[in-house]
Amino acid sequence: MLNAENEINQAKLENSPEKPSGPENVTEYTQEDASVPGSSGAKPTAEDSGEIPADNGGSLQAVLHSLPQAELRLLCSLLAHDGLSDNAYLLVAEVLKKIVALAPFFCCHFINELAHSMQNLTLCAMKELHMYEDSEKAILSTSSANGTAILRVVQALSSLVTSLQERKDPELFAEKDHSGAVSQISEINTSLDALWLELSNCISKIESSSEHTSNLGPTSSNATTVSTGVAPPLPAGTQNILPYIESFFVTCEKLRPGQPDAVQEASTSDMEDASTSSGGQKSSASHTNLDEKHSAFVKFSEKHRRLLNAFIRQNPGLLEKSFSLMLKIPRLIDFDNKRAYFRSKIKHQHDHHHSPVRISVRRAYILEDSYNQLRMRSPQDLKGRLTVHFQGEEGIDAGGLTREWYQLLSRVIFDKGALLFTTVGNDLTFQPNPNSVYQTEHLSYFKFVGRVVGKALFDAQLLDVHFTRSFYKHILGAKVTYHDIEAIDPAYYRNLKWMLENDISDVLDLTFSMDADEEKLILYEKAEVTDCELIPGGRTIRVTEENKHEYVDRVAEHRLTTAIRPQINAFMEGFNELIPRELISIFNDKEFELLISGLPDIDLDDLKANTEYSGYSIASPVIQWFWEIVQGFSKEDKARFLQFVTGTSKVPLEGFSALQGISGPQRFQIHKAYGSTNHLPSAHTCFNQLDLPEYTSKDQLQERLLLAIHEANEGFGFG
């Protein structure tokens, strides 16, 4: 603290035309007892000695009013001053906050002073960015002080603007001062437009460089990208422009441009309308919709999405700080960065101490045993590390048994015999069964399933299941549309699409109701159904050219939501106990499927590249045969093989380099098994390890390996 004080005092002396005659310094303003000193040379008062009564507000205000204007100007100028330590800058910002907290009338004064500092900094920054734009070598060989100074000033301004918003009492702010501060903020935003344009041009120069392009990540803004390795280093010198980008984001979020009430909070919630394609919920009707095409933030972020995401890969913490505005429009964030943000939030909860969750189940009754042992646990209990024991087996769970438990349990849950879920469309995707009522305590089971899916996400485990797009949207809190019917009933979807694209006047004879035959399509196995009104009195309301869009929306809501609303609600009750909706709302339905189920295909080249050997080498004949045999497996046998050696048939999103073992990442291992070649290959799923005898021929290896993955892929023991 003393070092910071000395730096500030030295900077004051350097910037002041006259040395202060009194002993006071800026740090006195931070004292918790609010004993703020008077001007230089003033006689000591009771307030200076800390003897201010709690109710003596008038005396305190008088002292604060007497603070020297020159000193206050110097205090603000320190934020734009180069060469102080981080501690000194933090101290200055804290002093400004505390002075404003004690004397709100200084807020407008500080805004004016910082606005003046911003004018000078902007001129220097424009020259600096223009230099970067003109000469690629310049950005590689220099460091930026202007960008950092602008960021400090912008952050201080945003804090003061917040104070101005919260304190609108005319007794605290003279109307002239208040309007002057508002005008200053508006002028700052206008003057910064040229700087942001220069910043954009500079970034474009970096992004267009062939030398740098490969380090900036994916080029497509629509593809769901899965990162399979460590983020590549950013182009040298690129960090110089990061403070400018952070300043731009803070300005967009805190200093709303182009409005008379320029100091009102930025309408970030309005931007949620732009994120409906990413799974975000629409903002409330009380907010004016934001036209993305005219939003400086959205246009900038879309144009430079690759570099912004490259910065986030290098420093994920940016999303929780200066880049947090991007979370309001999550489609601007690449999937791997969303996943890293999600995992960091979950890890924060994992870091808190939770007792282990131990369960003991019978394989033949895995659903019933798991349900009975987990349904009564509290949400906090479920955040503990899960360990599984299969009754009658000697295996000790070091991770492999838990992975197998998730796989086996998910298969039973989604089996048609359980009556909880049903397949639709291509019979490969699931959604709640409208007739689950025939299952005893079916809603309690749906809450349990929600807990299991939430726990799998919490533990970064993958499930062997794929839901319908509409059900993913229900989990994410996104609106379902008639387009989601296509995956369930393609023919019906085409009919609805034709209705919307053509004039149906005097063509279709429909009412706002579903007849019994249509209800049977929705309720599947249920035999006795009646027609259903989509709106009150719907049987008597005809569908016309004018109301056909409402009809299609009502049909989609009925088919995809209303018929299974109780099941959805029960599932979400269990799921949200572990995973808050706001945390997953950054994903769209396709990304969320990847998060739950992992990669759809097994990349054997990736597995081979991430395999370690003991007793063998990559050139060993048995190893050569092994990879040739596995390469020729059917898709089903590849999944069985992966289940056999790792305990799960799902591929981690980061690829096989991210396989988890007993104590963290553990690559696939092939160990030589010494002894008789009559033995089958064996696996240790907790270590992702395959023990492979040195068979005498390729045919013998293939026969033994297939037998192992088909007949011995469940159960754990020693020996």
PDB file of N, CA and C in Angstrom, residues 443-527:
ATOM      1  N   LEU A 443     -44.157 -39.609 -12.814  1.00  0.00           N
ATOM      2  CA  LEU A 443     -43.579 -38.272 -12.706  1.00  0.00           C
ATOM      3  C   LEU A 443     -42.392 -38.253 -11.748  1.00  0.00           C
ATOM      4  N   SER A 444     -42.423 -39.082 -10.729  1.00  0.00           N
ATOM      5  CA  SER A 444     -41.274 -39.199  -9.832  1.00  0.00           C
ATOM      6  C   SER A 444     -40.079 -39.779 -10.582  1.00  0.00           C
ATOM      7  N   TYR A 445     -40.359 -40.720 -11.492  1.00  0.00           N
ATOM      8  CA  TYR A 445     -39.280 -41.292 -12.297  1.00  0.00           C
ATOM      9  C   TYR A 445     -38.715 -40.250 -13.267  1.00  0.00           C
ATOM     10  N   PHE A 446     -39.590 -39.394 -13.820  1.00  0.00           N
ATOM     11  CA  PHE A 446     -39.091 -38.355 -14.720  1.00  0.00           C
ATOM     12  C   PHE A 446     -38.199 -37.368 -13.971  1.00  0.00           C
ATOM     13  N   LYS A 447     -38.556 -37.043 -12.735  1.00  0.00           N
ATOM     14  CA  LYS A 447     -37.689 -36.180 -11.945  1.00  0.00           C
ATOM     15  C   LYS A 447     -36.342 -36.867 -11.704  1.00  0.00           C
ATOM     16  N   PHE A 448     -36.379 -38.172 -11.455  1.00  0.00           N
ATOM     17  CA  PHE A 448     -35.140 -38.932 -11.267  1.00  0.00           C
ATOM     18  C   PHE A 448     -34.297 -38.906 -12.541  1.00  0.00           C
ATOM     19  N   VAL A 449     -34.941 -39.082 -13.711  1.00  0.00           N
ATOM     20  CA  VAL A 449     -34.201 -39.059 -14.978  1.00  0.00           C
ATOM     21  C   VAL A 449     -33.567 -37.679 -15.188  1.00  0.00           C
ATOM     22  N   GLY A 450     -34.312 -36.629 -14.838  1.00  0.00           N
ATOM     23  CA  GLY A 450     -33.744 -35.285 -14.936  1.00  0.00           C
ATOM     24  C   GLY A 450     -32.510 -35.149 -14.069  1.00  0.00           C
ATOM     25  N   ARG A 451     -32.554 -35.742 -12.885  1.00  0.00           N
ATOM     26  CA  ARG A 451     -31.383 -35.714 -11.999  1.00  0.00           C
ATOM     27  C   ARG A 451     -30.211 -36.474 -12.617  1.00  0.00           C
ATOM     28  N   VAL A 452     -30.491 -37.625 -13.214  1.00  0.00           N
ATOM     29  CA  VAL A 452     -29.425 -38.439 -13.811  1.00  0.00           C
ATOM     30  C   VAL A 452     -28.751 -37.673 -14.950  1.00  0.00           C
ATOM     31  N   VAL A 453     -29.551 -37.051 -15.836  1.00  0.00           N
ATOM     32  CA  VAL A 453     -28.976 -36.290 -16.947  1.00  0.00           C
ATOM     33  C   VAL A 453     -28.201 -35.089 -16.405  1.00  0.00           C
ATOM     34  N   GLY A 454     -28.764 -34.405 -15.401  1.00  0.00           N
ATOM     35  CA  GLY A 454     -28.058 -33.281 -14.790  1.00  0.00           C
ATOM     36  C   GLY A 454     -26.772 -33.716 -14.116  1.00  0.00           C
ATOM     37  N   LYS A 455     -26.808 -34.851 -13.421  1.00  0.00           N
ATOM     38  CA  LYS A 455     -25.613 -35.366 -12.753  1.00  0.00           C
ATOM     39  C   LYS A 455     -24.542 -35.751 -13.774  1.00  0.00           C
ATOM     40  N   ALA A 456     -24.967 -36.327 -14.908  1.00  0.00           N
ATOM     41  CA  ALA A 456     -24.003 -36.677 -15.960  1.00  0.00           C
ATOM     42  C   ALA A 456     -23.301 -35.424 -16.482  1.00  0.00           C
ATOM     43  N   LEU A 457     -24.065 -34.362 -16.715  1.00  0.00           N
ATOM     44  CA  LEU A 457     -23.446 -33.107 -17.153  1.00  0.00           C
ATOM     45  C   LEU A 457     -22.539 -32.548 -16.068  1.00  0.00           C
ATOM     46  N   PHE A 458     -22.983 -32.614 -14.827  1.00  0.00           N
ATOM     47  CA  PHE A 458     -22.208 -32.097 -13.699  1.00  0.00           C
ATOM     48  C   PHE A 458     -20.875 -32.831 -13.584  1.00  0.00           C
ATOM     49  N   ASP A 459     -20.885 -34.134 -13.850  1.00  0.00           N
ATOM     50  CA  ASP A 459     -19.677 -34.964 -13.724  1.00  0.00           C
ATOM     51  C   ASP A 459     -18.910 -35.116 -15.031  1.00  0.00           C
ATOM     52  N   ALA A 460     -19.365 -34.430 -16.100  1.00  0.00           N
ATOM     53  CA  ALA A 460     -18.727 -34.533 -17.426  1.00  0.00           C
ATOM     54  C   ALA A 460     -18.754 -35.962 -17.941  1.00  0.00           C
ATOM     55  N   GLN A 461     -19.847 -36.681 -17.652  1.00  0.00           N
ATOM     56  CA  GLN A 461     -20.050 -38.021 -18.175  1.00  0.00           C
ATOM     57  C   GLN A 461     -20.954 -37.946 -19.401  1.00  0.00           C
ATOM     58  N   LEU A 462     -20.792 -38.880 -20.328  1.00  0.00           N
ATOM     59  CA  LEU A 462     -21.579 -38.901 -21.554  1.00  0.00           C
ATOM     60  C   LEU A 462     -22.633 -39.997 -21.480  1.00  0.00           C
ATOM     61  N   LEU A 463     -23.805 -39.730 -22.060  1.00  0.00           N
ATOM     62  CA  LEU A 463     -24.916 -40.673 -22.034  1.00  0.00           C
ATOM     63  C   LEU A 463     -25.171 -41.226 -23.429  1.00  0.00           C
ATOM     64  N   ASP A 464     -25.582 -42.483 -23.474  1.00  0.00           N
ATOM     65  CA  ASP A 464     -25.848 -43.151 -24.742  1.00  0.00           C
ATOM     66  C   ASP A 464     -27.304 -42.907 -25.138  1.00  0.00           C
ATOM     67  N   VAL A 465     -27.619 -41.655 -25.466  1.00  0.00           N
ATOM     68  CA  VAL A 465     -28.998 -41.302 -25.808  1.00  0.00           C
ATOM     69  C   VAL A 465     -29.008 -40.020 -26.631  1.00  0.00           C
ATOM     70  N   HIS A 466     -29.997 -39.926 -27.508  1.00  0.00           N
ATOM     71  CA  HIS A 466     -30.207 -38.710 -28.295  1.00  0.00           C
ATOM     72  C   HIS A 466     -31.686 -38.357 -28.211  1.00  0.00           C
ATOM     73  N   PHE A 467     -31.971 -37.107 -27.815  1.00  0.00           N
ATOM     74  CA  PHE A 467     -33.345 -36.643 -27.698  1.00  0.00           C
ATOM     75  C   PHE A 467     -33.797 -35.983 -28.994  1.00  0.00           C
ATOM     76  N   THR A 468     -35.106 -35.736 -29.086  1.00  0.00           N
ATOM     77  CA  THR A 468     -35.623 -34.945 -30.201  1.00  0.00           C
ATOM     78  C   THR A 468     -35.189 -33.496 -30.028  1.00  0.00           C
ATOM     79  N   ARG A 469     -35.127 -32.763 -31.142  1.00  0.00           N
ATOM     80  CA  ARG A 469     -34.740 -31.354 -31.084  1.00  0.00           C
ATOM     81  C   ARG A 469     -35.684 -30.581 -30.169  1.00  0.00           C
ATOM     82  N   SER A 470     -36.972 -30.901 -30.245  1.00  0.00           N
ATOM     83  CA  SER A 470     -37.932 -30.158 -29.429  1.00  0.00           C
ATOM     84  C   SER A 470     -37.685 -30.387 -27.944  1.00  0.00           C
ATOM     85  N   PHE A 471     -37.291 -31.597 -27.549  1.00  0.00           N
ATOM     86  CA  PHE A 471     -37.051 -31.850 -26.128  1.00  0.00           C
ATOM     87  C   PHE A 471     -35.773 -31.140 -25.660  1.00  0.00           C
ATOM     88  N   TYR A 472     -34.743 -31.105 -26.513  1.00  0.00           N
ATOM     89  CA  TYR A 472     -33.557 -30.309 -26.164  1.00  0.00           C
ATOM     90  C   TYR A 472     -33.952 -28.855 -25.931  1.00  0.00           C
ATOM     91  N   LYS A 473     -34.836 -28.329 -26.781  1.00  0.00           N
ATOM     92  CA  LYS A 473     -35.274 -26.943 -26.629  1.00  0.00           C
ATOM     93  C   LYS A 473     -36.038 -26.746 -25.325  1.00  0.00           C
ATOM     94  N   HIS A 474     -36.850 -27.730 -24.949  1.00  0.00           N
ATOM     95  CA  HIS A 474     -37.564 -27.625 -23.674  1.00  0.00           C
ATOM     96  C   HIS A 474     -36.567 -27.527 -22.517  1.00  0.00           C
ATOM     97  N   ILE A 475     -35.510 -28.313 -22.566  1.00  0.00           N
ATOM     98  CA  ILE A 475     -34.509 -28.282 -21.497  1.00  0.00           C
ATOM     99  C   ILE A 475     -33.814 -26.916 -21.469  1.00  0.00           C
ATOM    100  N   LEU A 476     -33.539 -26.372 -22.660  1.00  0.00           N
ATOM    101  CA  LEU A 476     -32.816 -25.108 -22.761  1.00  0.00           C
ATOM    102  C   LEU A 476     -33.708 -23.896 -22.505  1.00  0.00           C
ATOM    103  N   GLY A 477     -35.024 -24.115 -22.483  1.00  0.00           N
ATOM    104  CA  GLY A 477     -35.940 -22.997 -22.298  1.00  0.00           C
ATOM    105  C   GLY A 477     -36.171 -22.215 -23.569  1.00  0.00           C
ATOM    106  N   ALA A 478     -35.910 -22.837 -24.723  1.00  0.00           N
ATOM    107  CA  ALA A 478     -36.111 -22.169 -26.010  1.00  0.00           C
ATOM    108  C   ALA A 478     -37.504 -22.476 -26.542  1.00  0.00           C
ATOM    109  N   LYS A 479     -37.988 -21.633 -27.412  1.00  0.00           N
ATOM    110  CA  LYS A 479     -39.318 -21.806 -27.983  1.00  0.00           C
ATOM    111  C   LYS A 479     -39.291 -22.869 -29.077  1.00  0.00           C
ATOM    112  N   VAL A 480     -40.233 -23.814 -29.021  1.00  0.00           N
ATOM    113  CA  VAL A 480     -40.362 -24.797 -30.101  1.00  0.00           C
ATOM    114  C   VAL A 480     -41.184 -24.177 -31.220  1.00  0.00           C
ATOM    115  N   THR A 481     -40.913 -24.582 -32.441  1.00  0.00           N
ATOM    116  CA  THR A 481     -41.635 -24.074 -33.604  1.00  0.00           C
ATOM    117  C   THR A 481     -42.125 -25.249 -34.441  1.00  0.00           C
ATOM    118  N   TYR A 482     -42.919 -24.944 -35.448  1.00  0.00           N
ATOM    119  CA  TYR A 482     -43.451 -26.027 -36.284  1.00  0.00           C
ATOM    120  C   TYR A 482     -42.338 -26.748 -37.036  1.00  0.00           C
ATOM    121  N   HIS A 483     -41.169 -26.103 -37.203  1.00  0.00           N
ATOM    122  CA  HIS A 483     -40.040 -26.763 -37.864  1.00  0.00           C
ATOM    123  C   HIS A 483     -39.593 -27.996 -37.080  1.00  0.00           C
ATOM    124  N   ASP A 484     -39.795 -27.992 -35.772  1.00  0.00           N
ATOM    125  CA  ASP A 484     -39.378 -29.127 -34.947  1.00  0.00           C
ATOM    126  C   ASP A 484     -40.254 -30.354 -35.155  1.00  0.00           C
ATOM    127  N   ILE A 485     -41.407 -30.178 -35.798  1.00  0.00           N
ATOM    128  CA  ILE A 485     -42.280 -31.321 -36.081  1.00  0.00           C
ATOM    129  C   ILE A 485     -41.681 -32.198 -37.168  1.00  0.00           C
ATOM    130  N   GLU A 486     -40.808 -31.633 -37.999  1.00  0.00           N
ATOM    131  CA  GLU A 486     -40.261 -32.382 -39.132  1.00  0.00           C
ATOM    132  C   GLU A 486     -39.578 -33.664 -38.688  1.00  0.00           C
ATOM    133  N   ALA A 487     -38.841 -33.601 -37.578  1.00  0.00           N
ATOM    134  CA  ALA A 487     -38.121 -34.794 -37.108  1.00  0.00           C
ATOM    135  C   ALA A 487     -39.076 -35.856 -36.573  1.00  0.00           C
ATOM    136  N   ILE A 488     -40.277 -35.448 -36.179  1.00  0.00           N
ATOM    137  CA  ILE A 488     -41.236 -36.378 -35.595  1.00  0.00           C
ATOM    138  C   ILE A 488     -42.192 -36.930 -36.642  1.00  0.00           C
ATOM    139  N   ASP A 489     -42.675 -36.053 -37.517  1.00  0.00           N
ATOM    140  CA  ASP A 489     -43.662 -36.440 -38.532  1.00  0.00           C
ATOM    141  C   ASP A 489     -43.409 -35.614 -39.790  1.00  0.00           C
ATOM    142  N   PRO A 490     -42.514 -36.068 -40.670  1.00  0.00           N
ATOM    143  CA  PRO A 490     -42.146 -35.281 -41.857  1.00  0.00           C
ATOM    144  C   PRO A 490     -43.332 -34.935 -42.752  1.00  0.00           C
ATOM    145  N   ALA A 491     -44.262 -35.871 -42.931  1.00  0.00           N
ATOM    146  CA  ALA A 491     -45.408 -35.618 -43.806  1.00  0.00           C
ATOM    147  C   ALA A 491     -46.297 -34.513 -43.234  1.00  0.00           C
ATOM    148  N   TYR A 492     -46.551 -34.564 -41.947  1.00  0.00           N
ATOM    149  CA  TYR A 492     -47.379 -33.544 -41.298  1.00  0.00           C
ATOM    150  C   TYR A 492     -46.688 -32.184 -41.364  1.00  0.00           C
ATOM    151  N   TYR A 493     -45.379 -32.185 -41.198  1.00  0.00           N
ATOM    152  CA  TYR A 493     -44.608 -30.937 -41.298  1.00  0.00           C
ATOM    153  C   TYR A 493     -44.759 -30.332 -42.689  1.00  0.00           C
ATOM    154  N   ARG A 494     -44.691 -31.156 -43.709  1.00  0.00           N
ATOM    155  CA  ARG A 494     -44.816 -30.641 -45.075  1.00  0.00           C
ATOM    156  C   ARG A 494     -46.198 -30.019 -45.302  1.00  0.00           C
ATOM    157  N   ASN A 495     -47.225 -30.621 -44.697  1.00  0.00           N
ATOM    158  CA  ASN A 495     -48.571 -30.060 -44.824  1.00  0.00           C
ATOM    159  C   ASN A 495     -48.652 -28.669 -44.183  1.00  0.00           C
ATOM    160  N   LEU A 496     -48.091 -28.547 -42.992  1.00  0.00           N
ATOM    161  CA  LEU A 496     -48.106 -27.253 -42.308  1.00  0.00           C
ATOM    162  C   LEU A 496     -47.310 -26.214 -43.099  1.00  0.00           C
ATOM    163  N   LYS A 497     -46.181 -26.635 -43.635  1.00  0.00           N
ATOM    164  CA  LYS A 497     -45.338 -25.729 -44.414  1.00  0.00           C
ATOM    165  C   LYS A 497     -46.085 -25.248 -45.656  1.00  0.00           C
ATOM    166  N   TRP A 498     -46.826 -26.159 -46.312  1.00  0.00           N
ATOM    167  CA  TRP A 498     -47.601 -25.786 -47.492  1.00  0.00           C
ATOM    168  C   TRP A 498     -48.666 -24.759 -47.124  1.00  0.00           C
ATOM    169  N   MET A 499     -49.313 -24.956 -45.987  1.00  0.00           N
ATOM    170  CA  MET A 499     -50.332 -24.003 -45.525  1.00  0.00           C
ATOM    171  C   MET A 499     -49.770 -22.602 -45.406  1.00  0.00           C
ATOM    172  N   LEU A 500     -48.580 -22.493 -44.831  1.00  0.00           N
ATOM    173  CA  LEU A 500     -47.995 -21.172 -44.598  1.00  0.00           C
ATOM    174  C   LEU A 500     -47.520 -20.509 -45.884  1.00  0.00           C
ATOM    175  N   GLU A 501     -47.160 -21.307 -46.868  1.00  0.00           N
ATOM    176  CA  GLU A 501     -46.590 -20.762 -48.095  1.00  0.00           C
ATOM    177  C   GLU A 501     -47.615 -20.524 -49.200  1.00  0.00           C
ATOM    178  N   ASN A 502     -48.865 -20.944 -48.960  1.00  0.00           N
ATOM    179  CA  ASN A 502     -49.893 -20.814 -49.993  1.00  0.00           C
ATOM    180  C   ASN A 502     -51.159 -20.192 -49.421  1.00  0.00           C
ATOM    181  N   ASP A 503     -51.977 -19.643 -50.315  1.00  0.00           N
ATOM    182  CA  ASP A 503     -53.261 -19.060 -49.919  1.00  0.00           C
ATOM    183  C   ASP A 503     -54.251 -20.200 -49.704  1.00  0.00           C
ATOM    184  N   ILE A 504     -54.778 -20.314 -48.490  1.00  0.00           N
ATOM    185  CA  ILE A 504     -55.670 -21.440 -48.166  1.00  0.00           C
ATOM    186  C   ILE A 504     -57.139 -21.029 -48.185  1.00  0.00           C
ATOM    187  N   SER A 505     -57.423 -19.825 -48.656  1.00  0.00           N
ATOM    188  CA  SER A 505     -58.815 -19.381 -48.707  1.00  0.00           C
ATOM    189  C   SER A 505     -59.652 -20.348 -49.540  1.00  0.00           C
ATOM    190  N   ASP A 506     -60.734 -20.842 -48.949  1.00  0.00           N
ATOM    191  CA  ASP A 506     -61.667 -21.770 -49.621  1.00  0.00           C
ATOM    192  C   ASP A 506     -60.994 -23.051 -50.096  1.00  0.00           C
ATOM    193  N   VAL A 507     -59.837 -23.389 -49.485  1.00  0.00           N
ATOM    194  CA  VAL A 507     -59.132 -24.623 -49.873  1.00  0.00           C
ATOM    195  C   VAL A 507     -59.217 -25.667 -48.770  1.00  0.00           C
ATOM    196  N   LEU A 508     -58.936 -25.263 -47.548  1.00  0.00           N
ATOM    197  CA  LEU A 508     -58.921 -26.200 -46.422  1.00  0.00           C
ATOM    198  C   LEU A 508     -60.093 -25.933 -45.492  1.00  0.00           C
ATOM    199  N   ASP A 509     -60.668 -27.016 -45.007  1.00  0.00           N
ATOM    200  CA  ASP A 509     -61.766 -26.911 -44.043  1.00  0.00           C
ATOM    201  C   ASP A 509     -61.255 -27.381 -42.685  1.00  0.00           C
ATOM    202  N   LEU A 510     -60.639 -26.462 -41.942  1.00  0.00           N
ATOM    203  CA  LEU A 510     -60.037 -26.797 -40.653  1.00  0.00           C
ATOM    204  C   LEU A 510     -60.590 -25.884 -39.570  1.00  0.00           C
ATOM    205  N   THR A 511     -60.592 -26.381 -38.355  1.00  0.00           N
ATOM    206  CA  THR A 511     -60.909 -25.554 -37.193  1.00  0.00           C
ATOM    207  C   THR A 511     -59.756 -25.636 -36.206  1.00  0.00           C
ATOM    208  N   PHE A 512     -59.787 -24.785 -35.183  1.00  0.00           N
ATOM    209  CA  PHE A 512     -58.738 -24.784 -34.165  1.00  0.00           C
ATOM    210  C   PHE A 512     -58.946 -25.947 -33.194  1.00  0.00           C
ATOM    211  N   SER A 513     -58.863 -27.152 -33.745  1.00  0.00           N
ATOM    212  CA  SER A 513     -59.013 -28.362 -32.928  1.00  0.00           C
ATOM    213  C   SER A 513     -58.284 -29.497 -33.612  1.00  0.00           C
ATOM    214  N   MET A 514     -58.005 -30.535 -32.848  1.00  0.00           N
ATOM    215  CA  MET A 514     -57.377 -31.751 -33.379  1.00  0.00           C
ATOM    216  C   MET A 514     -58.404 -32.866 -33.280  1.00  0.00           C
ATOM    217  N   ASP A 515     -58.682 -33.565 -34.408  1.00  0.00           N
ATOM    218  CA  ASP A 515     -59.669 -34.646 -34.326  1.00  0.00           C
ATOM    219  C   ASP A 515     -59.055 -35.885 -33.701  1.00  0.00           C
ATOM    220  N   ALA A 516     -59.873 -36.877 -33.460  1.00  0.00           N
ATOM    221  CA  ALA A 516     -59.435 -38.069 -32.724  1.00  0.00           C
ATOM    222  C   ALA A 516     -58.317 -38.801 -33.448  1.00  0.00           C
ATOM    223  N   ASP A 517     -58.382 -38.856 -34.784  1.00  0.00           N
ATOM    224  CA  ASP A 517     -57.332 -39.566 -35.529  1.00  0.00           C
ATOM    225  C   ASP A 517     -55.978 -38.875 -35.368  1.00  0.00           C
ATOM    226  N   GLU A 518     -56.003 -37.544 -35.372  1.00  0.00           N
ATOM    227  CA  GLU A 518     -54.754 -36.809 -35.174  1.00  0.00           C
ATOM    228  C   GLU A 518     -54.234 -36.996 -33.755  1.00  0.00           C
ATOM    229  N   GLU A 519     -55.130 -37.054 -32.787  1.00  0.00           N
ATOM    230  CA  GLU A 519     -54.722 -37.262 -31.403  1.00  0.00           C
ATOM    231  C   GLU A 519     -54.046 -38.619 -31.225  1.00  0.00           C
ATOM    232  N   LYS A 520     -54.502 -39.615 -31.971  1.00  0.00           N
ATOM    233  CA  LYS A 520     -53.865 -40.938 -31.867  1.00  0.00           C
ATOM    234  C   LYS A 520     -52.411 -40.879 -32.336  1.00  0.00           C
ATOM    235  N   LEU A 521     -52.146 -40.034 -33.349  1.00  0.00           N
ATOM    236  CA  LEU A 521     -50.766 -39.882 -33.813  1.00  0.00           C
ATOM    237  C   LEU A 521     -49.889 -39.271 -32.731  1.00  0.00           C
ATOM    238  N   ILE A 522     -50.494 -38.411 -31.915  1.00  0.00           N
ATOM    239  CA  ILE A 522     -49.732 -37.736 -30.868  1.00  0.00           C
ATOM    240  C   ILE A 522     -49.553 -38.638 -29.654  1.00  0.00           C
ATOM    241  N   LEU A 523     -50.624 -39.341 -29.298  1.00  0.00           N
ATOM    242  CA  LEU A 523     -50.603 -40.119 -28.058  1.00  0.00           C
ATOM    243  C   LEU A 523     -50.149 -41.557 -28.273  1.00  0.00           C
ATOM    244  N   TYR A 524     -49.750 -41.903 -29.498  1.00  0.00           N
ATOM    245  CA  TYR A 524     -49.117 -43.190 -29.796  1.00  0.00           C
ATOM    246  C   TYR A 524     -49.971 -44.372 -29.337  1.00  0.00           C
ATOM    247  N   GLU A 525     -49.557 -45.047 -28.261  1.00  0.00           N
ATOM    248  CA  GLU A 525     -50.193 -46.304 -27.902  1.00  0.00           C
ATOM    249  C   GLU A 525     -51.596 -46.148 -27.320  1.00  0.00           C
ATOM    250  N   LYS A 526     -51.977 -44.954 -26.922  1.00  0.00           N
ATOM    251  CA  LYS A 526     -53.262 -44.774 -26.253  1.00  0.00           C
ATOM    252  C   LYS A 526     -54.402 -45.072 -27.222  1.00  0.00           C
ATOM    253  N   ALA A 527     -55.310 -45.931 -26.826  1.00  0.00           N
ATOM    254  CA  ALA A 527     -56.348 -46.412 -27.731  1.00  0.00           C
ATOM    255  C   ALA A 527     -57.540 -45.460 -27.813  1.00  0.00           C
TER     256      ALA A 527
END
